[in-house]
mmCIF file of C-alpha atoms and ligand atoms in Angstrom:
data_model
loop_
_atom_site.group_PDB
_atom_site.id
_atom_site.type_symbol
_atom_site.label_atom_id
_atom_site.label_comp_id
_atom_site.label_asym_id
_atom_site.label_seq_id
_atom_site.Cartn_x
_atom_site.Cartn_y
_atom_site.Cartn_z
ATOM 1 C CA UNK A 1 22.803 10.365 14.468
ATOM 2 C CA UNK A 2 22.793 11.499 10.599
ATOM 3 C CA UNK A 3 23.606 15.101 9.848
ATOM 4 C CA UNK A 4 21.373 14.940 6.816
ATOM 5 C CA UNK A 5 18.376 13.033 8.006
ATOM 6 C CA UNK A 6 16.394 14.293 11.017
ATOM 7 C CA UNK A 7 14.275 12.299 13.145
ATOM 8 C CA UNK A 8 11.111 12.586 14.884
ATOM 9 C CA UNK A 9 10.222 9.592 16.959
ATOM 10 C CA UNK A 10 6.603 8.358 17.579
ATOM 11 C CA UNK A 11 5.435 8.881 21.075
ATOM 12 C CA UNK A 12 2.836 6.119 20.622
ATOM 13 C CA UNK A 13 4.254 2.827 19.184
ATOM 14 C CA UNK A 14 1.871 0.466 17.822
ATOM 15 C CA UNK A 15 4.120 -2.604 18.334
ATOM 16 C CA UNK A 16 2.448 -3.832 21.346
ATOM 17 C CA UNK A 17 -0.634 -4.475 19.146
ATOM 18 C CA UNK A 18 1.452 -6.781 16.799
ATOM 19 C CA UNK A 19 0.841 -10.584 17.048
ATOM 20 C CA UNK A 20 4.146 -11.849 15.809
ATOM 21 C CA UNK A 21 2.605 -15.300 15.434
ATOM 22 C CA UNK A 22 0.016 -14.184 12.873
ATOM 23 C CA UNK A 23 1.202 -11.659 10.681
ATOM 24 C CA UNK A 24 -0.640 -11.420 7.323
ATOM 25 C CA UNK A 25 1.365 -10.369 4.191
ATOM 26 C CA UNK A 26 1.291 -6.565 3.742
ATOM 27 C CA UNK A 27 -1.145 -5.145 6.326
ATOM 28 C CA UNK A 28 0.986 -4.313 9.141
ATOM 29 C CA UNK A 29 3.054 -1.035 9.127
ATOM 30 C CA UNK A 30 5.947 -0.215 11.392
ATOM 31 C CA UNK A 31 5.961 2.976 13.399
ATOM 32 C CA UNK A 32 8.201 5.363 11.272
ATOM 33 C CA UNK A 33 8.764 6.451 7.639
ATOM 34 C CA UNK A 34 11.283 8.207 5.789
ATOM 35 C CA UNK A 35 10.407 11.079 3.363
ATOM 36 C CA UNK A 36 12.532 13.396 1.272
ATOM 37 C CA UNK A 37 11.383 16.046 -1.403
ATOM 38 C CA UNK A 38 12.926 16.912 -4.888
ATOM 39 C CA UNK A 39 12.030 20.413 -5.886
ATOM 40 C CA UNK A 40 13.266 20.942 -9.200
ATOM 41 C CA UNK A 41 17.059 20.366 -8.798
ATOM 42 C CA UNK A 42 17.729 18.741 -5.443
ATOM 43 C CA UNK A 43 16.671 16.157 -2.858
ATOM 44 C CA UNK A 44 16.225 17.980 0.609
ATOM 45 C CA UNK A 45 14.417 17.979 3.927
ATOM 46 C CA UNK A 46 15.154 14.300 4.242
ATOM 47 C CA UNK A 47 13.482 13.191 7.551
ATOM 48 C CA UNK A 48 12.128 10.174 9.516
ATOM 49 C CA UNK A 49 8.846 10.667 11.128
ATOM 50 C CA UNK A 50 5.885 8.838 12.668
ATOM 51 C CA UNK A 51 4.357 6.598 10.013
ATOM 52 C CA UNK A 52 1.031 8.024 8.670
ATOM 53 C CA UNK A 53 -0.986 9.515 5.900
ATOM 54 C CA UNK A 54 0.389 11.980 3.614
ATOM 55 C CA UNK A 55 -1.663 14.564 1.723
ATOM 56 C CA UNK A 56 -1.239 15.028 -2.107
ATOM 57 C CA UNK A 57 -2.970 17.548 -4.579
ATOM 58 C CA UNK A 58 -5.674 16.033 -6.672
ATOM 59 C CA UNK A 59 -3.607 16.999 -9.835
ATOM 60 C CA UNK A 60 -0.554 15.129 -8.413
ATOM 61 C CA UNK A 61 1.181 13.847 -11.524
ATOM 62 C CA UNK A 62 1.830 10.254 -10.197
ATOM 63 C CA UNK A 63 -1.973 9.614 -10.067
ATOM 64 C CA UNK A 64 -2.730 10.626 -13.524
ATOM 65 C CA UNK A 65 0.505 9.864 -15.599
ATOM 66 C CA UNK A 66 1.912 7.013 -13.493
ATOM 67 C CA UNK A 67 5.495 8.478 -12.817
ATOM 68 C CA UNK A 68 5.676 6.236 -9.763
ATOM 69 C CA UNK A 69 8.446 3.622 -9.157
ATOM 70 C CA UNK A 70 9.200 1.216 -6.040
ATOM 71 C CA UNK A 71 11.479 -1.331 -4.588
ATOM 72 C CA UNK A 72 10.727 -4.262 -2.551
ATOM 73 C CA UNK A 73 13.506 -5.352 -0.114
ATOM 74 C CA UNK A 74 13.805 -7.108 3.248
ATOM 75 C CA UNK A 75 15.507 -6.877 6.597
ATOM 76 C CA UNK A 76 15.972 -9.806 9.038
ATOM 77 C CA UNK A 77 17.173 -10.412 12.326
ATOM 78 C CA UNK A 78 20.210 -12.887 12.721
ATOM 79 C CA UNK A 79 19.808 -15.812 14.948
ATOM 80 C CA UNK A 80 21.566 -13.771 17.681
ATOM 81 C CA UNK A 81 19.099 -10.898 17.153
ATOM 82 C CA UNK A 82 21.292 -8.282 14.995
ATOM 83 C CA UNK A 83 19.116 -6.437 12.378
ATOM 84 C CA UNK A 84 20.552 -7.054 8.801
ATOM 85 C CA UNK A 85 19.793 -5.625 5.347
ATOM 86 C CA UNK A 86 20.094 -7.623 2.150
ATOM 87 C CA UNK A 87 21.959 -6.274 -0.878
ATOM 88 C CA UNK A 88 20.889 -2.698 -0.157
ATOM 89 C CA UNK A 89 23.298 -1.133 -2.674
ATOM 90 C CA UNK A 90 21.874 -3.127 -5.391
ATOM 91 C CA UNK A 91 18.171 -2.000 -4.528
ATOM 92 C CA UNK A 92 19.790 1.770 -4.431
ATOM 93 C CA UNK A 93 21.080 1.093 -7.870
ATOM 94 C CA UNK A 94 17.907 -0.492 -9.404
ATOM 95 C CA UNK A 95 15.591 2.156 -8.210
ATOM 96 C CA UNK A 96 17.796 4.731 -10.099
ATOM 97 C CA UNK A 97 17.666 2.647 -13.179
ATOM 98 C CA UNK A 98 13.851 2.599 -12.792
ATOM 99 C CA UNK A 99 13.901 6.381 -12.235
ATOM 100 C CA UNK A 100 15.922 6.839 -15.467
ATOM 101 C CA UNK A 101 13.423 4.684 -17.440
ATOM 102 C CA UNK A 102 10.571 6.876 -15.998
ATOM 103 C CA UNK A 103 12.343 10.085 -16.600
ATOM 104 C CA UNK A 104 12.521 10.810 -12.868
ATOM 105 C CA UNK A 105 15.609 12.016 -10.943
ATOM 106 C CA UNK A 106 18.165 9.692 -9.268
ATOM 107 C CA UNK A 107 18.054 9.219 -5.622
ATOM 108 C CA UNK A 108 21.548 9.599 -4.034
ATOM 109 C CA UNK A 109 22.666 5.950 -3.446
ATOM 110 C CA UNK A 110 24.450 6.866 -0.202
ATOM 111 C CA UNK A 111 21.323 8.754 1.307
ATOM 112 C CA UNK A 112 19.032 5.776 0.235
ATOM 113 C CA UNK A 113 21.383 3.263 2.360
ATOM 114 C CA UNK A 114 21.679 5.728 5.131
ATOM 115 C CA UNK A 115 17.942 6.145 5.342
ATOM 116 C CA UNK A 116 17.625 2.389 5.554
ATOM 117 C CA UNK A 117 19.916 2.101 8.339
ATOM 118 C CA UNK A 118 18.225 4.681 10.235
ATOM 119 C CA UNK A 119 14.654 3.641 9.540
ATOM 120 C CA UNK A 120 15.385 -0.106 10.253
ATOM 121 C CA UNK A 121 17.661 0.726 13.155
ATOM 122 C CA UNK A 122 14.657 2.858 14.656
ATOM 123 C CA UNK A 123 12.252 0.162 13.981
ATOM 124 C CA UNK A 124 14.433 -3.047 14.423
ATOM 125 C CA UNK A 125 11.904 -4.426 16.936
ATOM 126 C CA UNK A 126 9.292 -4.749 14.340
ATOM 127 C CA UNK A 127 11.610 -7.487 12.529
ATOM 128 C CA UNK A 128 9.683 -10.776 13.055
ATOM 129 C CA UNK A 129 12.203 -13.398 14.438
ATOM 130 C CA UNK A 130 10.981 -16.453 12.690
ATOM 131 C CA UNK A 131 12.965 -17.653 9.713
ATOM 132 C CA UNK A 132 11.234 -17.240 6.699
ATOM 133 C CA UNK A 133 9.444 -13.787 8.051
ATOM 134 C CA UNK A 134 11.064 -10.441 7.706
ATOM 135 C CA UNK A 135 10.558 -6.675 7.735
ATOM 136 C CA UNK A 136 9.469 -5.896 4.158
ATOM 137 C CA UNK A 137 10.891 -2.448 3.185
ATOM 138 C CA UNK A 138 9.189 -0.533 0.568
ATOM 139 C CA UNK A 139 11.064 2.487 -0.906
ATOM 140 C CA UNK A 140 9.183 4.423 -3.464
ATOM 141 C CA UNK A 141 9.275 7.737 -5.382
ATOM 142 C CA UNK A 142 6.489 9.531 -7.206
ATOM 143 C CA UNK A 143 6.029 12.881 -9.074
ATOM 144 C CA UNK A 144 3.679 15.205 -7.280
ATOM 145 C CA UNK A 145 3.601 18.208 -9.443
ATOM 146 C CA UNK A 146 0.076 19.972 -9.689
ATOM 147 C CA UNK A 147 -0.260 20.472 -13.261
ATOM 148 C CA UNK A 148 -2.708 19.120 -16.213
ATOM 149 C CA UNK A 149 -0.027 18.694 -18.944
ATOM 150 C CA UNK A 150 2.013 15.498 -19.481
ATOM 151 C CA UNK A 151 5.702 16.349 -19.000
ATOM 152 C CA UNK A 152 8.306 15.024 -16.753
ATOM 153 C CA UNK A 153 7.398 16.085 -13.195
ATOM 154 C CA UNK A 154 9.597 18.897 -11.191
ATOM 155 C CA UNK A 155 8.649 17.941 -7.800
ATOM 156 C CA UNK A 156 9.011 14.281 -6.400
ATOM 157 C CA UNK A 157 8.497 12.645 -3.029
ATOM 158 C CA UNK A 158 11.010 9.595 -2.089
ATOM 159 C CA UNK A 159 9.656 7.612 0.800
ATOM 160 C CA UNK A 160 10.391 4.446 2.555
ATOM 161 C CA UNK A 161 7.921 2.650 4.997
ATOM 162 C CA UNK A 162 8.257 -0.964 6.354
ATOM 163 C CA UNK A 163 6.128 -3.664 7.661
ATOM 164 C CA UNK A 164 6.412 -7.148 9.288
ATOM 165 C CA UNK A 165 5.571 -9.978 6.838
ATOM 166 C CA UNK A 166 5.296 -13.661 7.034
ATOM 167 C CA UNK A 167 5.460 -15.758 3.761
ATOM 168 C CA UNK A 168 3.815 -14.562 0.556
ATOM 169 C CA UNK A 169 2.626 -17.970 -0.622
ATOM 170 C CA UNK A 170 1.757 -20.635 1.691
ATOM 171 C CA UNK A 171 1.717 -23.446 -0.910
ATOM 172 C CA UNK A 172 3.091 -24.354 -4.247
ATOM 173 C CA UNK A 173 1.413 -22.215 -6.976
ATOM 174 C CA UNK A 174 -0.540 -23.275 -10.131
ATOM 175 C CA UNK A 175 0.065 -21.069 -13.211
ATOM 176 C CA UNK A 176 -1.676 -20.316 -16.363
ATOM 177 C CA UNK A 177 0.425 -19.191 -19.302
ATOM 178 C CA UNK A 178 -1.242 -16.018 -20.123
ATOM 179 C CA UNK A 179 -2.343 -15.911 -23.857
ATOM 180 C CA UNK A 180 -4.605 -12.783 -23.986
ATOM 181 C CA UNK A 181 -2.997 -10.034 -22.063
ATOM 182 C CA UNK A 182 0.687 -8.796 -22.221
ATOM 183 C CA UNK A 183 2.775 -7.618 -19.021
ATOM 184 C CA UNK A 184 5.582 -5.941 -20.973
ATOM 185 C CA UNK A 185 7.519 -5.947 -24.361
ATOM 186 C CA UNK A 186 10.994 -4.734 -25.328
ATOM 187 C CA UNK A 187 11.058 -1.094 -25.240
ATOM 188 C CA UNK A 188 8.334 -0.833 -22.764
ATOM 189 C CA UNK A 189 8.616 -0.230 -19.035
ATOM 190 C CA UNK A 190 8.722 -4.107 -18.074
ATOM 191 C CA UNK A 191 12.369 -3.878 -16.739
ATOM 192 C CA UNK A 192 11.650 -0.865 -14.523
ATOM 193 C CA UNK A 193 9.821 -1.417 -11.225
ATOM 194 C CA UNK A 194 7.175 1.098 -12.377
ATOM 195 C CA UNK A 195 3.842 1.083 -10.593
ATOM 196 C CA UNK A 196 1.895 0.754 -13.705
ATOM 197 C CA UNK A 197 3.491 -2.596 -14.626
ATOM 198 C CA UNK A 198 1.623 -3.863 -11.571
ATOM 199 C CA UNK A 199 -1.600 -2.156 -12.086
ATOM 200 C CA UNK A 200 -1.821 -3.512 -15.679
ATOM 201 C CA UNK A 201 -1.222 -7.031 -14.593
ATOM 202 C CA UNK A 202 -4.119 -7.123 -12.242
ATOM 203 C CA UNK A 203 -6.924 -7.939 -14.664
ATOM 204 C CA UNK A 204 -5.059 -10.882 -16.168
ATOM 205 C CA UNK A 205 -4.208 -12.219 -12.661
ATOM 206 C CA UNK A 206 -7.823 -11.915 -11.365
ATOM 207 C CA UNK A 207 -9.089 -13.749 -14.489
ATOM 208 C CA UNK A 208 -6.558 -16.397 -13.960
ATOM 209 C CA UNK A 209 -7.524 -16.736 -10.094
ATOM 210 C CA UNK A 210 -11.222 -16.907 -11.091
ATOM 211 C CA UNK A 211 -10.312 -19.882 -13.292
ATOM 212 C CA UNK A 212 -8.546 -21.557 -10.275
ATOM 213 C CA UNK A 213 -5.043 -20.583 -10.908
ATOM 214 C CA UNK A 214 -2.797 -18.778 -8.321
ATOM 215 C CA UNK A 215 -0.757 -16.662 -10.902
ATOM 216 C CA UNK A 216 -0.401 -15.945 -14.598
ATOM 217 C CA UNK A 217 2.845 -16.709 -16.313
ATOM 218 C CA UNK A 218 3.547 -14.039 -18.662
ATOM 219 C CA UNK A 219 4.564 -14.828 -22.166
ATOM 220 C CA UNK A 220 6.252 -12.383 -24.864
ATOM 221 C CA UNK A 221 3.755 -9.995 -26.609
ATOM 222 C CA UNK A 222 4.708 -11.081 -30.168
ATOM 223 C CA UNK A 223 4.236 -14.690 -30.288
ATOM 224 C CA UNK A 224 2.902 -15.691 -26.836
ATOM 225 C CA UNK A 225 5.653 -18.421 -27.168
ATOM 226 C CA UNK A 226 8.580 -17.327 -24.779
ATOM 227 C CA UNK A 227 8.103 -17.120 -21.078
ATOM 228 C CA UNK A 228 8.836 -13.865 -19.316
ATOM 229 C CA UNK A 229 8.213 -13.926 -15.463
ATOM 230 C CA UNK A 230 5.396 -15.166 -13.231
ATOM 231 C CA UNK A 231 2.921 -12.802 -11.499
ATOM 232 C CA UNK A 232 5.250 -10.630 -9.459
ATOM 233 C CA UNK A 233 8.487 -12.655 -9.693
ATOM 234 C CA UNK A 234 11.034 -14.087 -12.011
ATOM 235 C CA UNK A 235 10.948 -17.689 -12.984
ATOM 236 C CA UNK A 236 13.281 -20.700 -13.104
ATOM 237 C CA UNK A 237 13.115 -24.000 -14.332
ATOM 238 C CA UNK A 238 15.232 -27.213 -13.923
ATOM 239 C CA UNK A 239 15.244 -29.095 -17.066
ATOM 240 C CA UNK A 240 17.290 -32.404 -17.057
ATOM 241 C CA UNK A 241 19.665 -31.114 -14.208
ATOM 242 C CA UNK A 242 20.229 -27.659 -15.897
ATOM 243 C CA UNK A 243 18.932 -24.510 -14.408
ATOM 244 C CA UNK A 244 17.073 -22.228 -17.030
ATOM 245 C CA UNK A 245 15.845 -18.667 -16.699
ATOM 246 C CA UNK A 246 14.520 -16.148 -19.050
ATOM 247 C CA UNK A 247 17.147 -13.783 -20.263
ATOM 248 C CA UNK A 248 16.249 -10.220 -19.532
ATOM 249 C CA UNK A 249 15.568 -8.177 -22.779
ATOM 250 C CA UNK A 250 13.964 -5.028 -21.416
ATOM 251 C CA UNK A 251 10.652 -6.692 -20.743
ATOM 252 C CA UNK A 252 11.660 -8.585 -17.696
ATOM 253 C CA UNK A 253 12.547 -7.258 -14.108
ATOM 254 C CA UNK A 254 16.145 -7.666 -13.211
ATOM 255 C CA UNK A 255 15.231 -9.331 -10.040
ATOM 256 C CA UNK A 256 17.753 -9.181 -7.180
ATOM 257 C CA UNK A 257 16.578 -12.638 -5.820
ATOM 258 C CA UNK A 258 17.064 -13.659 -9.511
ATOM 259 C CA UNK A 259 20.730 -12.627 -9.497
ATOM 260 C CA UNK A 260 21.215 -14.024 -5.908
ATOM 261 C CA UNK A 261 19.899 -17.360 -6.902
ATOM 262 C CA UNK A 262 22.001 -17.633 -10.130
ATOM 263 C CA UNK A 263 25.114 -16.408 -8.211
ATOM 264 C CA UNK A 264 24.678 -19.155 -5.539
ATOM 265 C CA UNK A 265 23.877 -21.966 -7.893
ATOM 266 C CA UNK A 266 26.752 -21.021 -10.173
ATOM 267 C CA UNK A 267 29.109 -20.976 -7.307
ATOM 268 C CA UNK A 268 27.824 -24.576 -6.345
ATOM 269 C CA UNK A 269 28.671 -25.830 -9.809
ATOM 270 C CA UNK A 270 25.384 -25.917 -11.502
ATOM 271 C CA UNK A 271 24.949 -24.846 -14.932
ATOM 272 C CA UNK A 272 22.576 -21.747 -15.028
ATOM 273 C CA UNK A 273 21.563 -20.587 -18.570
ATOM 274 C CA UNK A 274 19.594 -17.324 -19.076
ATOM 275 C CA UNK A 275 18.080 -17.803 -22.504
ATOM 276 C CA UNK A 276 14.755 -17.467 -24.460
ATOM 277 C CA UNK A 277 12.612 -20.210 -22.787
ATOM 278 C CA UNK A 278 10.191 -21.512 -25.458
ATOM 279 C CA UNK A 279 7.012 -22.993 -24.042
ATOM 280 C CA UNK A 280 7.290 -25.863 -26.478
ATOM 281 C CA UNK A 281 10.627 -26.844 -24.995
ATOM 282 C CA UNK A 282 8.874 -26.851 -21.462
ATOM 283 C CA UNK A 283 6.012 -28.967 -22.874
ATOM 284 C CA UNK A 284 8.516 -31.371 -24.400
ATOM 285 C CA UNK A 285 10.622 -31.488 -21.337
ATOM 286 C CA UNK A 286 7.507 -32.063 -19.100
ATOM 287 C CA UNK A 287 6.379 -34.895 -21.527
ATOM 288 C CA UNK A 288 9.739 -36.575 -21.360
ATOM 289 C CA UNK A 289 9.859 -36.464 -17.638
ATOM 290 C CA UNK A 290 12.804 -33.950 -17.541
ATOM 291 C CA UNK A 291 11.029 -30.814 -16.079
ATOM 292 C CA UNK A 292 12.224 -31.365 -12.711
ATOM 293 C CA UNK A 293 11.524 -28.024 -10.761
ATOM 294 C CA UNK A 294 9.881 -24.769 -11.511
ATOM 295 C CA UNK A 295 9.869 -21.888 -9.184
ATOM 296 C CA UNK A 296 9.218 -18.212 -8.752
ATOM 297 C CA UNK A 297 11.921 -16.062 -7.330
ATOM 298 C CA UNK A 298 11.279 -12.326 -5.905
ATOM 299 C CA UNK A 299 11.828 -10.452 -2.618
ATOM 300 C CA UNK A 300 8.421 -10.963 -1.335
ATOM 301 C CA UNK A 301 8.059 -14.689 -2.239
ATOM 302 C CA UNK A 302 11.814 -15.471 -1.984
ATOM 303 C CA UNK A 303 11.312 -18.809 -3.755
ATOM 304 C CA UNK A 304 8.022 -19.956 -4.518
ATOM 305 C CA UNK A 305 7.637 -23.598 -5.765
ATOM 306 C CA UNK A 306 5.321 -24.248 -8.788
ATOM 307 C CA UNK A 307 3.070 -27.199 -8.694
ATOM 308 C CA UNK A 308 1.550 -26.926 -12.252
ATOM 309 C CA UNK A 309 1.659 -24.894 -15.506
ATOM 310 C CA UNK A 310 -1.095 -24.900 -17.828
ATOM 311 C CA UNK A 311 -0.655 -23.572 -21.486
ATOM 312 C CA UNK A 312 -3.693 -24.145 -23.851
ATOM 313 C CA UNK A 313 -4.757 -27.763 -23.197
ATOM 314 C CA UNK A 314 -1.408 -28.904 -22.082
ATOM 315 C CA UNK A 315 -0.959 -29.374 -18.256
ATOM 316 C CA UNK A 316 2.692 -29.665 -17.052
ATOM 317 C CA UNK A 317 2.803 -31.108 -13.669
ATOM 318 C CA UNK A 318 5.880 -30.652 -11.632
ATOM 319 C CA UNK A 319 7.033 -33.255 -9.171
ATOM 320 C CA UNK A 320 6.134 -32.728 -5.333
ATOM 321 C CA UNK A 321 7.983 -29.889 -3.838
ATOM 322 C CA UNK A 322 9.918 -32.097 -1.652
ATOM 323 C CA UNK A 323 11.786 -33.251 -4.832
ATOM 324 C CA UNK A 324 13.034 -29.651 -5.660
ATOM 325 C CA UNK A 325 16.524 -30.123 -4.564
ATOM 326 C CA UNK A 326 17.989 -26.893 -6.366
ATOM 327 C CA UNK A 327 15.156 -24.721 -5.257
ATOM 328 C CA UNK A 328 15.511 -26.119 -1.839
ATOM 329 C CA UNK A 329 19.040 -25.380 -1.760
ATOM 330 C CA UNK A 330 18.880 -21.706 -2.985
ATOM 331 C CA UNK A 331 16.169 -20.999 -0.492
ATOM 332 C CA UNK A 332 18.105 -22.459 2.330
ATOM 333 C CA UNK A 333 21.159 -20.561 1.361
ATOM 334 C CA UNK A 334 19.136 -17.262 1.071
ATOM 335 C CA UNK A 335 17.198 -17.900 4.243
ATOM 336 C CA UNK A 336 20.676 -18.884 5.972
ATOM 337 C CA UNK A 337 22.305 -15.843 4.913
ATOM 338 C CA UNK A 338 19.432 -13.713 6.186
ATOM 339 C CA UNK A 339 19.460 -15.377 9.654
ATOM 340 C CA UNK A 340 23.295 -15.323 9.899
ATOM 341 C CA UNK A 341 23.606 -19.229 10.066
ATOM 342 C CA UNK A 342 25.206 -19.353 6.582
ATOM 343 C CA UNK A 343 28.456 -17.241 6.547
ATOM 344 C CA UNK A 344 28.001 -14.464 4.171
ATOM 345 C CA UNK A 345 31.201 -14.300 1.826
ATOM 346 C CA UNK A 346 29.896 -12.074 -0.746
ATOM 347 C CA UNK A 347 29.103 -8.952 1.435
ATOM 348 C CA UNK A 348 25.122 -9.193 0.537
ATOM 349 C CA UNK A 349 24.202 -9.032 4.229
ATOM 350 C CA UNK A 350 24.823 -5.616 5.680
ATOM 351 C CA UNK A 351 24.339 -5.395 9.663
ATOM 352 C CA UNK A 352 22.255 -2.238 10.420
ATOM 353 C CA UNK A 353 24.647 0.363 12.127
ATOM 354 C CA UNK A 354 23.961 1.036 15.648
ATOM 355 C CA UNK A 355 21.361 4.118 16.025
ATOM 356 C CA UNK A 356 21.100 6.233 18.948
ATOM 357 C CA UNK A 357 18.546 8.435 17.699
ATOM 358 C CA UNK A 358 18.279 12.116 19.120
ATOM 359 C CA UNK A 359 14.591 13.207 18.638
ATOM 360 C CA UNK A 360 14.034 16.555 17.118
HETATM 361 C C1 COI B 1 8.611 -7.852 -4.219
HETATM 362 O O1 COI B 1 8.705 -9.286 -4.494
HETATM 363 O O2 COI B 1 9.201 -7.295 -3.297
HETATM 364 C C2 COI B 1 7.636 -7.112 -5.207
HETATM 365 O O3 COI B 1 7.926 -6.084 -5.436
HETATM 366 C C3 COI B 1 6.563 -7.828 -5.402
HETATM 367 C C4 COI B 1 5.365 -7.117 -4.747
HETATM 368 C C5 COI B 1 4.574 -6.391 -5.691
HETATM 369 C C6 COI B 1 4.618 -7.938 -3.573
#
């Protein structure tokens, strides 16, 4: 039992209503959530309570000025039933990097990790057992000052809720290189996991979907020539045996799955280059039959194979997903780590600490 986090357990678990064989992405929420409050100079009143609505003032800063950031992470169950977190410290650091960009207070990393252990420990029965499914964890922070003017907030809420999820994409994705709208430019907020980055992306995504695509491939905002990311994921290509991913420049999210994939592949001896990825290089590789794989990488999607990329009138068709040796290898290792079938030599997989919550 944590001295810093009080726990009030639900007396009415919704778990019996969950159909583990039919979990849509993002529509199921576990029984509890974590909340802490920032009141000008320190985080306080850290607590776990039954999941439910919260009430905010109509002038709540985040609703008007977008001081809102989040994380996406996952907990899984090992093949012998132990709940595990994936790289929690890295997520704790990344939310603070986002906080700094958005002029918000840091959230103590140790409290972030402790809250995850307690919350996931309490709701571990919500973790789906199937490989490829997981408990999605959504930490987020937003300014809740009640004030008209624009300035950094004084008051914030930091919360974490969770929900069981199945796969994000059920089939390989078709992408359209976006040539009208821009997700981010260096100096903007693209590297932060800021709520507005996602809101700003919806129109382009909906237009691409209406044209028959699954997602957009974001391009740089100056020349629409260099690839940034895809939809809500980072992107990787395999060109003539070499793994290539856009280098981060302030406009691209520093994905934790991206980092994991690069590490795994480099350790396996693959050459992985972070660089400016020129669309003309991709077209030339595709025409020469050297564009062997393309895949998105993110917490929600893990690894999402790409079947086709369209840039103006050029159609780059990828080989069938069965031929994606490198994506397959990285996905198998990440899923294997999450299920405990692959030995974790890097300290990425953290068993959830045993919890005997005392209700308050
Ligand atoms: C994630 O992959 O966790 C994300 O944050 C993307 C999300 C918007 C579904």
